[in-house]
Short mmCIF file of C-alpha atoms in Angstrom, two decimals:
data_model
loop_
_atom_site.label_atom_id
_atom_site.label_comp_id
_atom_site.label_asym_id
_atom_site.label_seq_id
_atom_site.Cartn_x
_atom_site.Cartn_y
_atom_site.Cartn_z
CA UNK A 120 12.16 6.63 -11.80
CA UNK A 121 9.75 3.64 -11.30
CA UNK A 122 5.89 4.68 -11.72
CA UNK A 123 2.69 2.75 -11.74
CA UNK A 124 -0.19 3.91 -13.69
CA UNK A 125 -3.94 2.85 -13.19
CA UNK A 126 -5.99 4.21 -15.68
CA UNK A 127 -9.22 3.84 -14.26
CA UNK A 128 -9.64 5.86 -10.79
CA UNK A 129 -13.47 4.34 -10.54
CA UNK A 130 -15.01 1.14 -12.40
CA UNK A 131 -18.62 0.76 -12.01
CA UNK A 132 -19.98 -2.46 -13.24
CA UNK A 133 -23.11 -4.70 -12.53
CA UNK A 134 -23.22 -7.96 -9.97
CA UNK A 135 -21.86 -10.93 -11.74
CA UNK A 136 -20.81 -8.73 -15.11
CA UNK A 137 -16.97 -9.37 -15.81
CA UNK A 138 -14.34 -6.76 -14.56
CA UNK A 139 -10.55 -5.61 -15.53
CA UNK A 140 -8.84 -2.95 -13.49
CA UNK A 141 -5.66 -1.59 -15.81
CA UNK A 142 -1.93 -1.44 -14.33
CA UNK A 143 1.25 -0.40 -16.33
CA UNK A 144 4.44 0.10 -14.35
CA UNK A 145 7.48 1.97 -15.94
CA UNK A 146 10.59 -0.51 -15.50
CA UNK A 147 12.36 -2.64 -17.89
CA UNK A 148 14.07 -4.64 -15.78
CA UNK A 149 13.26 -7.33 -13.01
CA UNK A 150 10.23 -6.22 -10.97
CA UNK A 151 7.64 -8.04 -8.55
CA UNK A 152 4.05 -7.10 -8.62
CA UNK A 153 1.35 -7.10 -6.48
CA UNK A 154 -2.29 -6.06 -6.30
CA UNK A 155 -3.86 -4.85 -2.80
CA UNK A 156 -7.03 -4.24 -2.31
CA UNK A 157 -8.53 -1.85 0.79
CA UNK A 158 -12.00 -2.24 1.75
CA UNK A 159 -13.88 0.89 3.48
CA UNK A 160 -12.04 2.38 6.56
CA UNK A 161 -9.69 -0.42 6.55
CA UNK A 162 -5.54 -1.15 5.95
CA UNK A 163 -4.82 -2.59 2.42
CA UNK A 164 -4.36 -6.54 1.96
CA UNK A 165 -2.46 -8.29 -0.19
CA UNK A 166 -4.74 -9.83 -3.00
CA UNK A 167 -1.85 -11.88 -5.16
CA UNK A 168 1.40 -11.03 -6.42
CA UNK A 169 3.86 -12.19 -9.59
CA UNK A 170 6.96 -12.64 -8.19
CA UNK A 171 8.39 -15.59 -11.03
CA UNK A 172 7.57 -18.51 -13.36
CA UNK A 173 4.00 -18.72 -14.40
CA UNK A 174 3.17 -15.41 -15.63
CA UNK A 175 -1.01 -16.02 -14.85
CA UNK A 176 -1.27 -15.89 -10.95
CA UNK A 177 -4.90 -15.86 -9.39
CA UNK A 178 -6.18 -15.27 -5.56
CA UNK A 179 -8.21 -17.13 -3.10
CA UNK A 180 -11.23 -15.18 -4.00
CA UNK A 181 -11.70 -15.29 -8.05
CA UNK A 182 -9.21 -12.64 -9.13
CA UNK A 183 -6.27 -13.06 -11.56
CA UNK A 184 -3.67 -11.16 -12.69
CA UNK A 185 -1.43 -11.67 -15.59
CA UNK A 186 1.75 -10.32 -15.82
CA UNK A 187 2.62 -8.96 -19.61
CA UNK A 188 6.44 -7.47 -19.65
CA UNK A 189 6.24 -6.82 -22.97
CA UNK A 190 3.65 -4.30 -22.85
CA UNK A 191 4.49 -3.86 -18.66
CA UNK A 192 1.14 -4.83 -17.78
CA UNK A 193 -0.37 -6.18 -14.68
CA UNK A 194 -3.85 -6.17 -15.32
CA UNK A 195 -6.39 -7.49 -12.44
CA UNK A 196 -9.85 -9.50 -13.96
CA UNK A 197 -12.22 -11.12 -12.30
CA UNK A 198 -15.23 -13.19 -14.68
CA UNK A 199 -18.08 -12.30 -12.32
CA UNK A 200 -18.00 -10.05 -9.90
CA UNK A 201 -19.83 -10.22 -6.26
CA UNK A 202 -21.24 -6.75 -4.42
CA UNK A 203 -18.83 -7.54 -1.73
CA UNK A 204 -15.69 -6.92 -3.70
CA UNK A 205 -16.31 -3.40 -3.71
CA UNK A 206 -13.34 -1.88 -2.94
CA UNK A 207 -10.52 0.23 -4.27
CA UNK A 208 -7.58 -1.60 -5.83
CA UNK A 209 -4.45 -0.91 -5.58
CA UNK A 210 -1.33 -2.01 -7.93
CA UNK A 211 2.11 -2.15 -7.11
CA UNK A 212 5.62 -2.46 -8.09
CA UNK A 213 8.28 -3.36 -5.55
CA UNK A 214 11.47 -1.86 -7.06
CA UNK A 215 15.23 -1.56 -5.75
CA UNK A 216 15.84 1.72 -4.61
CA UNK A 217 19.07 3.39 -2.08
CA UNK A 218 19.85 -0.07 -1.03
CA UNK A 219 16.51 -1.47 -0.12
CA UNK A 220 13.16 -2.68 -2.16
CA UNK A 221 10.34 -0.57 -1.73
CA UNK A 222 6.56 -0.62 -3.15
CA UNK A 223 5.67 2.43 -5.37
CA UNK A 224 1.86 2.31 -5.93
CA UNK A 225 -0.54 3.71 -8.44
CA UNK A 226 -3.27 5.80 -7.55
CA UNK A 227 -5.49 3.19 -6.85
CA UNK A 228 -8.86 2.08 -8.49
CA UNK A 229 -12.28 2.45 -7.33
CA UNK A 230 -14.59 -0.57 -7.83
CA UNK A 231 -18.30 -0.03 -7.21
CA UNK A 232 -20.56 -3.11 -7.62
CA UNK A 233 -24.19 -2.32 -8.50
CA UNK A 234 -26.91 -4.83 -7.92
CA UNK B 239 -0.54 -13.03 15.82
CA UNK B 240 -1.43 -9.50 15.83
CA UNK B 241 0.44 -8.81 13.05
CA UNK B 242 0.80 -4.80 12.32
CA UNK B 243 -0.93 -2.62 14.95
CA UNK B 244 -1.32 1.27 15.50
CA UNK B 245 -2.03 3.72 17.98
CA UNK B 246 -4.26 6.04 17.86
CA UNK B 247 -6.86 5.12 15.55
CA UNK B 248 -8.28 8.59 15.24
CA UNK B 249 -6.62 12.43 16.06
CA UNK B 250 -7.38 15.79 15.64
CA UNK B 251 -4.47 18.01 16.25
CA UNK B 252 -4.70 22.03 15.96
CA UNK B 253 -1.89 23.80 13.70
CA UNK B 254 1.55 23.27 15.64
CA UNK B 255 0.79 20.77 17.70
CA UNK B 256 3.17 17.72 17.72
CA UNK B 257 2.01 14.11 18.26
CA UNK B 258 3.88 10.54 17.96
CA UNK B 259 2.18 7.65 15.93
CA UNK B 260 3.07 4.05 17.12
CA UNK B 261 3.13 1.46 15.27
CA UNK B 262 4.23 -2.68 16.34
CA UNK B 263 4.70 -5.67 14.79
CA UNK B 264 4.74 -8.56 15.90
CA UNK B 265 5.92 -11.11 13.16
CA UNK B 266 9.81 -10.39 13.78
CA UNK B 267 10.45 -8.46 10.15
CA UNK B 268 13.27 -6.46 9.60
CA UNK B 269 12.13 -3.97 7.46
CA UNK B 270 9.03 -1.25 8.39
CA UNK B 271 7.56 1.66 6.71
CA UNK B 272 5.34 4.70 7.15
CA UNK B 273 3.30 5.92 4.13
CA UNK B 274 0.26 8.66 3.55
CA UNK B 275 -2.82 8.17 1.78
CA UNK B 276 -4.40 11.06 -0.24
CA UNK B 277 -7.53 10.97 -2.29
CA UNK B 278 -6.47 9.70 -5.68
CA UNK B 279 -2.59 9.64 -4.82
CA UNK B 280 -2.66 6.41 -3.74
CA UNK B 281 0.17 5.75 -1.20
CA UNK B 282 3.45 8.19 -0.65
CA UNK B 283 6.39 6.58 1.12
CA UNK B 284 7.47 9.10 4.30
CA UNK B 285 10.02 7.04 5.66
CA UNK B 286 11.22 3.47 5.92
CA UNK B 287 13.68 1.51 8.47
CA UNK B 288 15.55 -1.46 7.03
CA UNK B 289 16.49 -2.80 10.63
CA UNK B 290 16.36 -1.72 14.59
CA UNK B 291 18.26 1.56 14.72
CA UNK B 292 18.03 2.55 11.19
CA UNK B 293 15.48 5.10 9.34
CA UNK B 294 15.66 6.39 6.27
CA UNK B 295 14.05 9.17 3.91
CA UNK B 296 11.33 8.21 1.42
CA UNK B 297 9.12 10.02 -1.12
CA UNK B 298 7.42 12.77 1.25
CA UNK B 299 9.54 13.34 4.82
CA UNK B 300 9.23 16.45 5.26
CA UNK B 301 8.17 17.41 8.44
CA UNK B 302 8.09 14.39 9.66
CA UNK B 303 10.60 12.51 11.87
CA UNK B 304 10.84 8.38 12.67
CA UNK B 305 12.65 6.34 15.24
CA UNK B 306 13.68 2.21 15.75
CA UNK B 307 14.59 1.92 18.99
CA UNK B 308 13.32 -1.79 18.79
CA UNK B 309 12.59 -4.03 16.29
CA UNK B 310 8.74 -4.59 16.36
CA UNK B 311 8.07 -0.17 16.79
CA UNK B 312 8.59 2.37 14.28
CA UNK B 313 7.26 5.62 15.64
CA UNK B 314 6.51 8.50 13.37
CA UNK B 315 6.43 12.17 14.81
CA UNK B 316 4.98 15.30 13.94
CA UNK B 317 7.12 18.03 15.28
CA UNK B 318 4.98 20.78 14.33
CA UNK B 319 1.26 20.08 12.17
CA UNK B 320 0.67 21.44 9.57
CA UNK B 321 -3.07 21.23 7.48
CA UNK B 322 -1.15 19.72 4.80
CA UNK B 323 -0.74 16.99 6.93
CA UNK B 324 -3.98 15.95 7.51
CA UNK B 325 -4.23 12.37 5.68
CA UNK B 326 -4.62 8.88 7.00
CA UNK B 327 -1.53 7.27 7.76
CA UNK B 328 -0.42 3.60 6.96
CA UNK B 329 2.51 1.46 8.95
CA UNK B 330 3.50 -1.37 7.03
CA UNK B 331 6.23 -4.31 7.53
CA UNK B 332 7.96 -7.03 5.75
CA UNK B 333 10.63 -9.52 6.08
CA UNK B 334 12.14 -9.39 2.53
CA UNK B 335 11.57 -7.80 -0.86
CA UNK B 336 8.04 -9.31 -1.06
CA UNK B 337 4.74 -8.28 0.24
CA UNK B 338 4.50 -5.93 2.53
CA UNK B 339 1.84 -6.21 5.64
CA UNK B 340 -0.21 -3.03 6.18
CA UNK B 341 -2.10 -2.00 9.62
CA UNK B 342 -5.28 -0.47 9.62
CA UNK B 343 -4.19 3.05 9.55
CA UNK B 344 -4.64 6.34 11.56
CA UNK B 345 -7.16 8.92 10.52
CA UNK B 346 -5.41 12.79 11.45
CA UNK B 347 -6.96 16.03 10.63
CA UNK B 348 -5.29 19.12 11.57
CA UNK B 349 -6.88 22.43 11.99
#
């Protein structure tokens, strides 16, 4: 079965230091990824996704993610982080499963930016 | 757009009550979903619905039961509450395999 795995459940790191949040996902074949990101008391939003083609993909607000199949990777980075992107992360796989995709997420990672 | 709504925000329900959770869409997508988040379990898929009329099992249904009786609602019961069913509890919708669009949840505690 498909399974995402986010080593870090909390990251604490300094305003403007450089962060990476860690994703592997199980599958060999064909996935999409995304990474979602829920701010306190709040529904998750979609932050980017890898879906095809260029294997770097990067959001509106400074993230990127690279996708790495050869060591299933999706790690999220960011080169200077801001106090307002605390947050917890979550990664994603979106898998074909009893005729439908669904999303099967990690356990999420906690980001707490210190001033 | 509205885009994924749900009602109630907030419950509190004692041990074997029963309550409905709404959730509506308003962006026309075929597919909807009903997950659970625990602290550091991330999300658990209870059940999905690939189209109006249609519901299906995911990761965690038991006792819990879903209907699609129109394409923008997917309402998710709770015939009898249990304590291990105290969680917050996301509605989510999409129109293909791709991203998926999450409302801002419902907070339930059962006593």
């Amino acid at each position: 079965a498909q399974s995402v795995t986010q080593l870090d459940s909390q990251v604490p790191v300094f305003e403007e230091a450089p962060v990476e949040l860690r994703c592997n996902y199980s599958s060999s074949v064909s996935v999409y990824l995304f990474w979602y990101v829920q701010y306190p008391n709040q529904g998750l939003q979609l932050l980017l996704k890898y879906l095809s083609g260029s294997t770097l993909v990067e959001s509106i607000n400074g993230f990127e993610a690279e996708f790495n199949k050869s060591q299933t990777s999706f790690h999220l980075r960011k080169p200077s982080v801001h106090i307002s992107d605390t947050a917890e992360y979550f990664c994603a796989v979106s898998t074909w499963m009893d005729s439908s995709y669904k999303l099967i997420f990690g356990s999420g990672t906690r980001l707490l930016v210190r001033p | 757009n509205a885009g994924v709504t749900q009602t109630p925000k907030f419950r509190v329900l004692k041990t074997g009550q029963s309550m409905t959770l709404l959730c509506a869409q308003d962006m026309n997508h075929e597919y909807m979903y009903w997950y659970r988040q625990d602290p550091g379990m991330g999300l658990r898929l209870i059940h999905y619905s690939v189209g109006e009329g249609t519901t299906a099992k995911g990761e965690v249904p038991d006792g819990y039961n879903v209907s699609r009786l129109k394409k923008q609602n997917f309402l998710l019961g709770l015939e009898s509450a249990a304590p291990s069913q105290t969680s917050v509890y996301f509605c989510a919708s999409s129109r293909s395999s791709y991203e998926q669009y999450f409302g801002p949840g419902t907070r339930l505690t059962v006593t």
